[in-house]
């Protein structure tokens, strides 16, 4: 499905993780010998969570986390294959990283994640300086692979060796028992499901991440409790089609109910759900549990039934629309965002206009909009010619973004004058004098710090200004606490 939101810029794990011990199995306990690992993450939240997992595994084997790439002995680039643009960016980046390797002999460069799985041969051909290629189900073997690399170097002093490759997919790997090394902070990711079984025709994820499997509820709850004990206030449950989660008799709604019972966790989010598996029970659970944020990322992809059929999304637009109606009936203040692909093969002007009409009708709070890009190995790549001209794709995307920007602005404006409750996440990007945080409905809010406030608190903020993506306000204590 690949429905997780994809970041455009790399997320720097170095800023996120602390050098602390984690449990990750006991083979080669001190193999790292204090060597420093720099992990750079591209792509979706699942990848951020996987980088935290790799950090956990490596720290428990005697490695430490490098704060900058310059000080690293091992550089891991955790990659995304969902769209072509993400892959191109990684090739550029590893070429740059090779410069560090040239200046500091012995540095190991590893490419991990979805691109490693998808482009193993292209990586080894085009980037021979990459030492390790590691798929998403092979992270437990990272310490062993690094140890093998050491041996290879010790035995044979030449500069270039064959890369060590491990891209085996494993239907059972859920990384149970491994504690990811997380941001010391406010909100923590918990991967509850790996892989995907939906096989939308455009999507590479089932091929790069393998078959869908749920993480055991005991493991999810262990991690959620640990987060609460460490002072985290919010958890986000992650899966490619997160609401399809099943583990023995436990479904996704049951899991949410269980997580909501953990003291200390004040907000629960999840991403990304798959429309077909959004059950009445789940809607009812969301409406009932105050801790579950009233925000859903709900990828529609297209509003043309013809296109949806060729995408093999498994729903009609009428069914999607009905789900939105049901959700809004149960949760009147619900915020909804979506993913859209423009220029999917066969998309006519009418199909495109149908999607524009749906966007005007539903008024998504936010939309991630992408031009279709053919992914090698998918059904669409093999069987459905990519026949919408690039210029048409570009024009449609531009038109759609402009329209959605207008909707975002219209949705944000009425917040002016209202009171919102914001979970403080940290300093705003622009100024250390301001906090940034999120409302329950996932709106970004910025406001001046006042004494006695700190990250992790939920504070009442009076909105004074609103742009299409940000609320600007000030803390207002003399009102009832959230
Ligand atoms: N081309 C363009 N966009 C894609 N997505 C997934 N695969 C492709 C592709 N081949 C988008 C979908 C998905 C989001 C994560 O990325 O909209 O929901």
Short mmCIF file of C-alpha atoms and ligand atoms in Angstrom, two decimals:
data_model
loop_
_atom_site.label_atom_id
_atom_site.label_comp_id
_atom_site.label_asym_id
_atom_site.label_seq_id
_atom_site.Cartn_x
_atom_site.Cartn_y
_atom_site.Cartn_z
CA UNK A 1 0.00 0.00 0.00
CA UNK A 2 2.70 2.45 0.86
CA UNK A 3 0.16 4.76 2.35
CA UNK A 4 2.32 6.21 5.03
CA UNK A 5 3.12 9.83 4.51
CA UNK A 6 6.48 10.34 2.89
CA UNK A 7 8.71 13.19 3.99
CA UNK A 8 10.45 15.17 1.30
CA UNK A 9 13.65 15.84 3.18
CA UNK A 10 15.75 13.26 4.99
CA UNK A 11 14.97 12.98 8.64
CA UNK A 12 18.12 13.07 10.65
CA UNK A 13 18.03 10.38 13.27
CA UNK A 14 21.07 11.85 14.90
CA UNK A 15 18.90 14.63 16.19
CA UNK A 16 16.42 12.13 17.44
CA UNK A 17 18.22 9.49 19.37
CA UNK A 18 20.15 9.34 22.55
CA UNK A 19 23.17 7.21 23.20
CA UNK A 20 21.56 4.79 25.54
CA UNK A 21 21.55 1.05 25.85
CA UNK A 22 18.77 -1.01 24.39
CA UNK A 23 18.03 -4.69 24.22
CA UNK A 24 18.60 -6.34 20.89
CA UNK A 25 19.75 -9.92 21.28
CA UNK A 26 23.08 -10.96 22.68
CA UNK A 27 25.15 -12.24 19.78
CA UNK A 28 28.36 -10.19 19.46
CA UNK A 29 27.48 -8.03 22.47
CA UNK A 30 30.41 -5.63 22.21
CA UNK A 31 31.30 -6.03 18.55
CA UNK A 32 30.79 -2.35 17.96
CA UNK A 33 33.52 -1.40 20.38
CA UNK A 34 32.22 2.13 20.69
CA UNK A 35 32.29 2.75 16.96
CA UNK A 36 29.93 5.46 15.82
CA UNK A 37 26.94 4.95 13.57
CA UNK A 38 25.20 7.69 11.65
CA UNK A 39 21.72 6.81 10.41
CA UNK A 40 20.01 8.99 7.83
CA UNK A 41 16.38 8.31 7.08
CA UNK A 42 14.37 8.92 3.92
CA UNK A 43 10.69 8.28 3.44
CA UNK A 44 7.80 7.41 5.69
CA UNK A 45 7.31 7.18 9.45
CA UNK A 46 7.79 3.44 9.18
CA UNK A 47 11.32 4.16 8.04
CA UNK A 48 11.89 6.53 10.95
CA UNK A 49 10.71 3.74 13.25
CA UNK A 50 12.98 1.25 11.47
CA UNK A 51 15.96 3.56 11.94
CA UNK A 52 15.14 3.69 15.65
CA UNK A 53 15.03 -0.10 15.60
CA UNK A 54 18.45 -0.33 13.91
CA UNK A 55 19.77 2.16 16.45
CA UNK A 56 18.46 -0.11 19.24
CA UNK A 57 20.05 -3.21 17.74
CA UNK A 58 23.41 -1.53 17.21
CA UNK A 59 23.59 0.16 20.61
CA UNK A 60 23.01 -3.18 22.28
CA UNK A 61 26.05 -4.45 20.40
CA UNK A 62 28.46 -1.82 21.59
CA UNK A 63 28.00 0.84 18.93
CA UNK A 64 27.24 4.47 19.74
CA UNK A 65 25.30 7.03 17.75
CA UNK A 66 27.22 9.66 15.79
CA UNK A 67 25.86 13.19 15.95
CA UNK A 68 27.35 14.18 12.62
CA UNK A 69 28.29 12.27 9.53
CA UNK A 70 31.90 13.49 9.87
CA UNK A 71 32.42 11.56 13.10
CA UNK A 72 30.80 8.34 11.85
CA UNK A 73 32.55 5.00 11.37
CA UNK A 74 29.41 3.43 9.94
CA UNK A 75 26.94 5.36 7.77
CA UNK A 76 23.52 3.83 7.16
CA UNK A 77 21.15 5.37 4.65
CA UNK A 78 17.65 4.07 5.30
CA UNK A 79 15.78 4.41 2.05
CA UNK A 80 12.35 4.63 0.46
CA UNK A 81 11.33 3.14 -2.89
CA UNK A 82 7.75 4.30 -3.11
CA UNK A 83 8.38 6.97 -5.72
CA UNK A 84 11.16 7.49 -8.22
CA UNK A 85 12.14 10.88 -6.82
CA UNK A 86 13.03 9.38 -3.45
CA UNK A 87 15.32 6.86 -5.10
CA UNK A 88 17.11 9.44 -7.23
CA UNK A 89 17.81 11.50 -4.15
CA UNK A 90 19.43 8.55 -2.38
CA UNK A 91 21.80 7.84 -5.29
CA UNK A 92 22.97 11.45 -5.11
CA UNK A 93 23.38 11.24 -1.38
CA UNK A 94 25.43 8.03 -1.28
CA UNK A 95 27.78 9.53 -3.89
CA UNK A 96 28.33 12.46 -1.52
CA UNK A 97 28.81 10.13 1.43
CA UNK A 98 31.50 8.33 -0.52
CA UNK A 99 33.50 11.55 -0.16
CA UNK A 100 33.59 11.00 3.62
CA UNK A 101 34.73 7.46 3.07
CA UNK A 102 37.56 8.64 0.84
CA UNK A 103 38.72 11.04 3.53
CA UNK A 104 38.42 8.52 6.36
CA UNK A 105 39.48 5.02 5.33
CA UNK A 106 37.59 2.23 7.03
CA UNK A 107 34.22 4.00 7.02
CA UNK A 108 31.44 1.56 6.13
CA UNK A 109 28.46 2.71 4.05
CA UNK A 110 25.25 0.68 4.18
CA UNK A 111 22.05 1.17 2.21
CA UNK A 112 19.09 -0.20 4.14
CA UNK A 113 15.32 -0.41 3.71
CA UNK A 114 13.03 -0.52 0.71
CA UNK A 115 15.48 0.60 -1.96
CA UNK A 116 17.97 -1.99 -0.81
CA UNK A 117 15.33 -4.59 -1.47
CA UNK A 118 14.18 -3.09 -4.74
CA UNK A 119 17.44 -1.97 -6.33
CA UNK A 120 20.08 -4.26 -4.97
CA UNK A 121 21.74 -4.75 -8.36
CA UNK A 122 21.54 -1.13 -9.42
CA UNK A 123 23.13 -0.07 -6.13
CA UNK A 124 26.01 -2.47 -6.41
CA UNK A 125 26.58 -1.54 -10.08
CA UNK A 126 26.21 2.23 -9.85
CA UNK A 127 27.56 2.75 -6.35
CA UNK A 128 30.35 0.18 -5.88
CA UNK A 129 31.50 2.03 -2.75
CA UNK A 130 28.38 0.86 -0.89
CA UNK A 131 29.61 -1.86 1.48
CA UNK A 132 26.34 -3.31 2.69
CA UNK A 133 22.85 -3.65 1.23
CA UNK A 134 20.30 -4.59 3.86
CA UNK A 135 16.58 -5.23 3.38
CA UNK A 136 13.87 -4.38 5.95
CA UNK A 137 13.73 -7.89 7.40
CA UNK A 138 17.49 -8.27 7.92
CA UNK A 139 18.16 -5.70 10.64
CA UNK A 140 18.77 -8.26 13.37
CA UNK A 141 21.76 -9.43 11.35
CA UNK A 142 23.30 -5.95 11.09
CA UNK A 143 25.88 -6.53 13.86
CA UNK A 144 26.92 -9.80 12.25
CA UNK A 145 27.21 -8.15 8.85
CA UNK A 146 29.36 -5.39 10.30
CA UNK A 147 31.54 -7.99 11.99
CA UNK A 148 31.85 -9.85 8.67
CA UNK A 149 32.86 -6.60 7.05
CA UNK A 150 35.61 -6.13 9.66
CA UNK A 151 36.92 -9.59 8.94
CA UNK A 152 36.87 -8.97 5.22
CA UNK A 153 38.92 -5.79 5.73
CA UNK A 154 41.34 -7.48 8.13
CA UNK A 155 41.98 -10.35 5.76
CA UNK A 156 42.43 -8.33 2.65
CA UNK A 157 43.61 -4.74 2.79
CA UNK A 158 42.43 -3.67 -0.64
CA UNK A 159 40.03 -0.76 -0.87
CA UNK A 160 37.03 -2.29 -2.52
CA UNK A 161 35.34 -5.55 -1.64
CA UNK A 162 32.16 -7.15 -2.81
CA UNK A 163 29.33 -5.68 -0.83
CA UNK A 164 27.66 -7.77 1.84
CA UNK A 165 24.05 -8.23 0.81
CA UNK A 166 21.12 -9.46 2.85
CA UNK A 167 17.72 -8.74 1.40
CA UNK A 168 15.91 -11.89 2.44
CA UNK A 169 12.31 -11.22 3.34
CA UNK A 170 10.99 -13.09 6.34
CA UNK A 171 7.29 -13.69 6.83
CA UNK A 172 7.73 -13.98 10.59
CA UNK A 173 10.08 -11.13 11.45
CA UNK A 174 8.36 -8.55 13.66
CA UNK A 175 11.44 -7.60 15.70
CA UNK A 176 9.73 -8.66 18.88
CA UNK A 177 11.90 -8.07 21.94
CA UNK A 178 13.96 -5.28 20.41
CA UNK A 179 13.57 -1.88 21.98
CA UNK A 180 14.00 0.89 19.46
CA UNK A 181 16.16 3.81 20.53
CA UNK A 182 13.75 6.68 20.36
CA UNK A 183 13.79 10.39 20.45
CA UNK A 184 13.94 11.48 24.06
CA UNK A 185 10.66 13.22 23.87
CA UNK A 186 7.00 13.59 23.58
CA UNK A 187 5.73 11.38 20.84
CA UNK A 188 6.86 7.86 19.96
CA UNK A 189 6.25 5.57 17.01
CA UNK A 190 5.29 1.95 17.53
CA UNK A 191 5.32 -0.34 14.52
CA UNK A 192 2.36 -2.69 14.94
CA UNK A 193 2.37 -4.28 11.52
CA UNK A 194 5.01 -4.97 8.90
CA UNK A 195 4.63 -5.65 5.17
CA UNK A 196 1.50 -5.37 3.07
CA UNK A 197 -0.88 -7.82 1.40
CA UNK A 198 -3.02 -5.42 -0.59
CA UNK A 199 -1.04 -5.25 -3.84
CA UNK A 200 -2.40 -2.01 -5.26
CA UNK A 201 -1.11 -2.09 -8.82
CA UNK A 202 1.00 1.08 -8.48
CA UNK A 203 2.70 0.24 -5.22
CA UNK A 204 6.11 -1.26 -4.59
CA UNK A 205 5.68 -1.85 -0.84
CA UNK A 206 4.46 -5.49 -0.91
CA UNK A 207 7.61 -6.31 -2.88
CA UNK A 208 10.05 -4.38 -0.70
CA UNK A 209 8.53 -5.15 2.69
CA UNK A 210 7.02 -8.57 2.07
CA UNK A 211 3.86 -10.08 3.48
CA UNK A 212 1.72 -8.45 6.10
CA UNK A 213 2.26 -9.56 9.69
CA UNK A 214 1.04 -8.13 12.95
CA UNK A 215 3.32 -7.52 15.90
CA UNK A 216 2.13 -9.38 19.02
CA UNK A 217 -0.11 -7.20 21.24
CA UNK A 218 2.15 -8.00 24.22
CA UNK A 219 5.07 -6.40 22.41
CA UNK A 220 3.06 -3.34 21.37
CA UNK A 221 1.78 -2.83 24.91
CA UNK A 222 5.27 -3.37 26.34
CA UNK A 223 6.58 -0.61 24.11
CA UNK A 224 3.65 1.70 24.83
CA UNK A 225 4.10 1.24 28.60
CA UNK A 226 7.82 1.86 28.29
CA UNK A 227 7.10 5.07 26.40
CA UNK A 228 4.64 6.19 29.08
CA UNK A 229 7.20 5.43 31.80
CA UNK A 230 9.81 7.44 29.91
CA UNK A 231 7.44 10.41 29.95
CA UNK A 232 6.09 10.23 26.41
CA UNK A 233 2.59 11.61 26.05
CA UNK A 234 1.66 10.46 22.58
CA UNK A 235 2.04 7.23 20.63
CA UNK A 236 1.50 6.72 16.93
CA UNK A 237 0.75 3.17 15.84
CA UNK A 238 2.27 2.42 12.46
CA UNK A 239 1.48 -0.01 9.68
CA UNK A 240 1.16 0.10 5.91
CA UNK A 241 -2.54 -0.68 6.28
CA UNK A 242 -2.62 -0.21 10.00
CA UNK A 243 -6.30 -0.93 10.55
CA UNK A 244 -6.03 -4.31 8.81
CA UNK A 245 -4.03 -5.33 11.92
CA UNK A 246 -4.87 -8.77 13.23
CA UNK A 247 -3.09 -10.91 15.72
CA UNK A 248 -4.79 -14.10 16.74
CA UNK A 249 -8.14 -12.87 18.11
CA UNK A 250 -7.11 -9.20 18.46
CA UNK A 251 -8.12 -6.63 15.86
CA UNK A 252 -7.08 -3.02 15.47
CA UNK A 253 -9.97 -1.56 17.46
CA UNK A 254 -9.17 -3.94 20.36
CA UNK A 255 -5.57 -2.84 20.25
CA UNK A 256 -6.49 0.86 20.35
CA UNK A 257 -8.75 0.22 23.34
CA UNK A 258 -5.89 -1.53 25.15
CA UNK A 259 -3.37 1.23 24.43
CA UNK A 260 -5.89 3.84 25.61
CA UNK A 261 -5.86 2.21 29.03
CA UNK A 262 -2.19 2.96 29.62
CA UNK A 263 -1.76 5.72 32.18
CA UNK A 264 0.48 8.52 31.02
CA UNK A 265 -0.32 8.14 27.32
CA UNK A 266 -2.62 11.06 26.60
CA UNK A 267 -2.89 10.94 22.84
CA UNK A 268 -3.02 8.06 20.39
CA UNK A 269 -2.64 8.37 16.64
CA UNK A 270 -2.26 5.84 13.86
CA UNK A 271 -1.25 5.85 10.23
CA UNK A 272 -2.18 4.86 7.59
CA UNK A 273 -5.50 3.12 7.43
CA UNK A 274 -6.83 1.28 4.41
CA UNK A 275 -10.39 2.33 3.55
CA UNK A 276 -11.78 -1.17 2.96
CA UNK A 277 -10.85 -2.31 6.47
CA UNK A 278 -12.28 0.71 8.27
CA UNK A 279 -15.00 -1.05 10.29
CA UNK A 280 -17.98 0.40 12.20
CA UNK A 281 -16.31 -1.03 15.33
CA UNK A 282 -13.23 1.07 14.65
CA UNK A 283 -15.27 4.23 14.10
CA UNK A 284 -17.13 3.57 17.33
CA UNK A 285 -13.86 2.96 19.22
CA UNK A 286 -12.37 6.20 17.92
CA UNK A 287 -15.47 8.14 18.88
CA UNK A 288 -15.59 6.56 22.35
CA UNK A 289 -11.95 6.87 23.42
CA UNK A 290 -11.04 10.47 24.24
CA UNK A 291 -7.35 9.67 23.94
CA UNK A 292 -7.64 8.71 20.28
CA UNK A 293 -7.02 11.84 18.28
CA UNK A 294 -9.81 12.96 16.02
CA UNK A 295 -7.68 12.92 12.92
CA UNK A 296 -7.46 10.31 10.19
CA UNK A 297 -5.10 10.11 7.27
CA UNK A 298 -7.37 8.41 4.77
CA UNK A 299 -5.79 7.83 1.35
CA UNK A 300 -8.32 7.97 -1.49
CA UNK A 301 -5.80 8.02 -4.42
CA UNK A 302 -8.49 8.90 -7.00
CA UNK A 303 -12.21 9.56 -7.16
CA UNK A 304 -12.76 7.83 -10.49
CA UNK A 305 -14.18 4.33 -10.14
CA UNK A 306 -12.48 3.36 -13.37
CA UNK A 307 -9.08 4.43 -12.03
CA UNK A 308 -9.71 2.90 -8.59
CA UNK A 309 -10.50 -0.40 -10.28
CA UNK A 310 -7.28 -0.43 -12.28
CA UNK A 311 -5.39 0.56 -9.13
CA UNK A 312 -7.07 -2.42 -7.41
CA UNK A 313 -7.95 -0.33 -4.40
CA UNK A 314 -10.87 -2.58 -3.56
CA UNK A 315 -13.48 0.16 -3.02
CA UNK A 316 -15.71 2.38 -5.08
CA UNK A 317 -15.79 6.11 -4.54
CA UNK A 318 -19.33 5.77 -3.22
CA UNK A 319 -18.05 3.44 -0.51
CA UNK A 320 -15.22 5.81 0.35
CA UNK A 321 -17.61 8.75 0.56
CA UNK A 322 -19.98 6.77 2.80
CA UNK A 323 -17.12 5.97 5.19
CA UNK A 324 -16.32 9.68 5.47
CA UNK A 325 -20.00 10.40 6.16
CA UNK A 326 -20.08 7.71 8.87
CA UNK A 327 -16.87 8.97 10.47
CA UNK A 328 -18.06 12.56 10.50
CA UNK A 329 -21.42 11.52 11.93
CA UNK A 330 -19.63 9.79 14.82
CA UNK A 331 -16.93 12.48 15.23
CA UNK A 332 -18.15 15.91 14.11
CA UNK A 333 -14.78 17.62 14.59
CA UNK A 334 -12.80 14.96 12.77
CA UNK A 335 -9.93 16.18 10.60
CA UNK A 336 -9.14 14.12 7.52
CA UNK A 337 -6.14 14.15 5.23
CA UNK A 338 -5.52 12.06 2.16
CA UNK A 339 -3.10 10.86 -0.51
CA UNK A 340 -3.83 11.38 -4.20
CA UNK A 341 -2.05 10.11 -7.28
CA UNK A 342 -2.53 12.18 -10.42
CA UNK A 343 -1.78 10.89 -13.89
CA UNK A 344 -2.30 7.23 -13.14
CA UNK A 345 -2.46 5.27 -16.43
CA UNK A 346 -5.72 5.86 -18.23
CA UNK A 347 -6.68 8.89 -16.11
CA UNK A 348 -8.82 11.05 -18.40
CA UNK A 349 -9.66 14.70 -17.87
CA UNK A 350 -13.05 13.59 -16.53
CA UNK A 351 -11.38 11.19 -14.08
CA UNK A 352 -9.14 13.99 -12.90
CA UNK A 353 -12.07 16.38 -12.54
CA UNK A 354 -13.95 13.74 -10.55
CA UNK A 355 -11.06 13.73 -8.06
CA UNK A 356 -11.06 17.54 -7.93
CA UNK A 357 -14.82 17.49 -7.31
CA UNK A 358 -14.44 14.98 -4.48
CA UNK A 359 -11.75 17.13 -2.89
CA UNK A 360 -14.04 20.16 -3.04
CA UNK A 361 -16.87 18.11 -1.59
CA UNK A 362 -15.01 16.39 1.25
CA UNK A 363 -12.67 19.30 1.95
CA UNK A 364 -9.70 17.37 3.26
CA UNK A 365 -7.76 19.22 5.93
CA UNK A 366 -4.61 18.32 4.06
CA UNK A 367 -3.62 16.30 1.00
CA UNK A 368 -0.37 14.70 -0.10
CA UNK A 369 -0.53 14.84 -3.89
CA UNK A 370 1.82 12.91 -6.17
CA UNK A 371 2.41 12.43 -9.86
CA UNK A 372 2.23 8.77 -10.76
CA UNK A 373 5.65 7.25 -11.23
CA UNK A 374 6.08 3.75 -12.55
CA UNK A 375 7.73 1.39 -10.07
CA UNK A 376 9.60 -1.54 -11.52
CA UNK A 377 8.20 -4.86 -10.41
CA UNK A 378 4.65 -3.67 -9.77
CA UNK A 379 1.67 -4.97 -11.72
CA UNK A 380 1.16 -1.53 -13.30
CA UNK A 381 4.76 -1.48 -14.49
CA UNK A 382 4.37 -4.87 -16.11
CA UNK A 383 0.91 -4.54 -17.57
CA UNK A 384 -0.43 -0.99 -17.60
CA UNK A 385 1.30 1.49 -19.92
CA UNK A 386 2.21 4.78 -18.23
CA UNK A 387 0.25 6.72 -20.86
CA UNK A 388 -0.51 10.11 -19.33
CA UNK A 389 2.06 12.55 -20.76
CA UNK A 390 4.44 14.06 -18.24
CA UNK A 391 3.26 17.60 -19.09
CA UNK A 392 -0.36 16.61 -18.40
CA UNK A 393 0.60 15.04 -15.08
CA UNK A 394 2.48 18.19 -14.16
CA UNK A 395 -0.38 20.50 -15.10
CA UNK A 396 -2.94 18.41 -13.20
CA UNK A 397 -0.77 18.28 -10.11
CA UNK A 398 -0.26 22.04 -10.19
CA UNK A 399 -3.97 22.70 -10.53
CA UNK A 400 -4.78 20.30 -7.72
CA UNK A 401 -2.19 21.71 -5.33
CA UNK A 402 -3.45 25.25 -5.94
CA UNK A 403 -7.02 24.22 -5.24
CA UNK A 404 -6.12 22.27 -2.10
CA UNK A 405 -4.04 25.16 -0.78
CA UNK A 406 -7.16 27.29 -0.96
CA UNK A 407 -9.17 24.68 0.92
CA UNK A 408 -6.46 24.40 3.59
CA UNK A 409 -6.54 28.17 4.08
CA UNK A 410 -10.34 28.17 4.33
CA UNK A 411 -10.27 25.39 6.90
CA UNK A 412 -7.61 27.12 9.01
CA UNK A 413 -9.14 30.60 9.02
CA UNK A 414 -12.14 29.90 11.27
CA UNK A 415 -9.70 28.78 13.98
CA UNK A 416 -8.84 32.45 14.56
CA UNK A 417 -10.21 33.51 17.92
CA UNK A 418 -10.78 29.91 19.04
CA UNK A 419 -9.03 28.02 21.80
CA UNK A 420 -7.12 24.89 20.80
CA UNK A 421 -5.31 22.39 23.00
CA UNK A 422 -1.75 21.85 21.89
CA UNK A 423 0.72 19.16 22.89
CA UNK A 424 4.04 21.01 23.05
CA UNK A 425 6.68 19.19 21.03
CA UNK A 426 9.67 21.51 21.26
CA UNK A 427 11.21 24.69 19.96
CA UNK A 428 9.71 26.06 16.79
CA UNK A 429 12.01 25.86 13.80
CA UNK A 430 12.20 29.63 13.43
CA UNK A 431 12.70 30.78 17.00
CA UNK A 432 13.86 29.36 20.33
CA UNK A 433 11.42 31.76 21.99
CA UNK A 434 8.45 29.88 20.54
CA UNK A 435 7.02 26.42 21.11
CA UNK A 436 5.64 24.27 18.33
CA UNK A 437 3.09 21.55 18.84
CA UNK A 438 0.06 19.85 17.40
CA UNK A 439 -3.62 20.06 18.10
CA UNK A 440 -5.61 16.88 18.52
CA UNK A 441 -6.60 17.30 14.85
CA UNK A 442 -2.91 17.42 13.82
CA UNK A 443 -2.75 21.13 13.06
CA UNK A 444 0.63 22.71 13.71
CA UNK A 445 0.48 25.53 16.26
CA UNK A 446 3.21 28.04 17.17
CA UNK A 447 3.12 30.30 20.22
CA UNK A 448 5.53 32.14 22.54
CA UNK A 449 6.97 30.18 25.45
CA UNK A 450 5.79 31.17 28.89
CA UNK A 451 7.37 30.25 32.18
CA UNK A 452 6.44 26.88 33.56
CA UNK A 453 5.70 25.30 30.20
CA UNK A 454 7.71 22.49 28.65
CA UNK A 455 7.54 19.86 25.92
CA UNK A 456 5.04 17.14 26.75
CA UNK A 457 2.45 19.49 28.25
CA UNK A 458 -0.93 20.02 26.66
CA UNK A 459 -1.67 23.74 26.84
CA UNK A 460 -4.65 25.91 25.84
CA UNK A 461 -3.71 28.25 23.01
CA UNK A 462 -5.81 31.14 21.76
CA UNK A 463 -5.41 31.34 17.98
CA UNK A 464 -4.56 34.83 16.74
CA UNK A 465 -3.50 34.15 13.16
CA UNK A 466 -3.72 31.28 10.70
CA UNK A 467 -1.87 30.49 7.50
CA UNK A 468 -2.86 27.57 5.27
CA UNK A 469 -0.75 25.20 7.35
CA UNK A 470 -0.04 26.83 10.71
CA UNK A 471 -1.96 28.31 13.61
CA UNK A 472 -0.23 31.12 15.48
CA UNK A 473 -1.41 32.09 18.95
CA UNK A 474 -0.64 32.47 22.61
CA UNK A 475 -1.12 30.39 25.71
CA UNK A 476 -4.21 31.38 27.65
CA UNK A 477 -4.20 29.94 31.13
CA UNK A 478 -7.35 31.58 32.47
CA UNK A 479 -9.64 29.07 30.85
CA UNK A 480 -10.59 25.57 31.81
CA UNK A 481 -7.77 23.04 31.42
CA UNK A 482 -8.19 20.50 28.61
N1 LIG B 1 3.52 6.76 -7.94
C1 LIG B 1 3.07 7.86 -7.31
N2 LIG B 1 2.66 7.86 -6.03
C2 LIG B 1 2.69 6.69 -5.38
N3 LIG B 1 2.34 6.38 -4.13
C3 LIG B 1 2.59 5.07 -3.94
N4 LIG B 1 3.08 4.52 -5.05
C4 LIG B 1 3.15 5.50 -5.97
C5 LIG B 1 3.58 5.56 -7.32
N5 LIG B 1 4.00 4.49 -7.97
C6 LIG B 1 1.75 7.34 -3.21
C7 LIG B 1 0.34 6.91 -2.78
C8 LIG B 1 0.56 6.43 -1.39
C9 LIG B 1 1.68 7.35 -0.93
C10 LIG B 1 2.42 6.91 0.25
O1 LIG B 1 2.54 7.40 -2.02
O2 LIG B 1 -0.51 8.04 -2.80
O3 LIG B 1 -0.60 6.50 -0.58
#
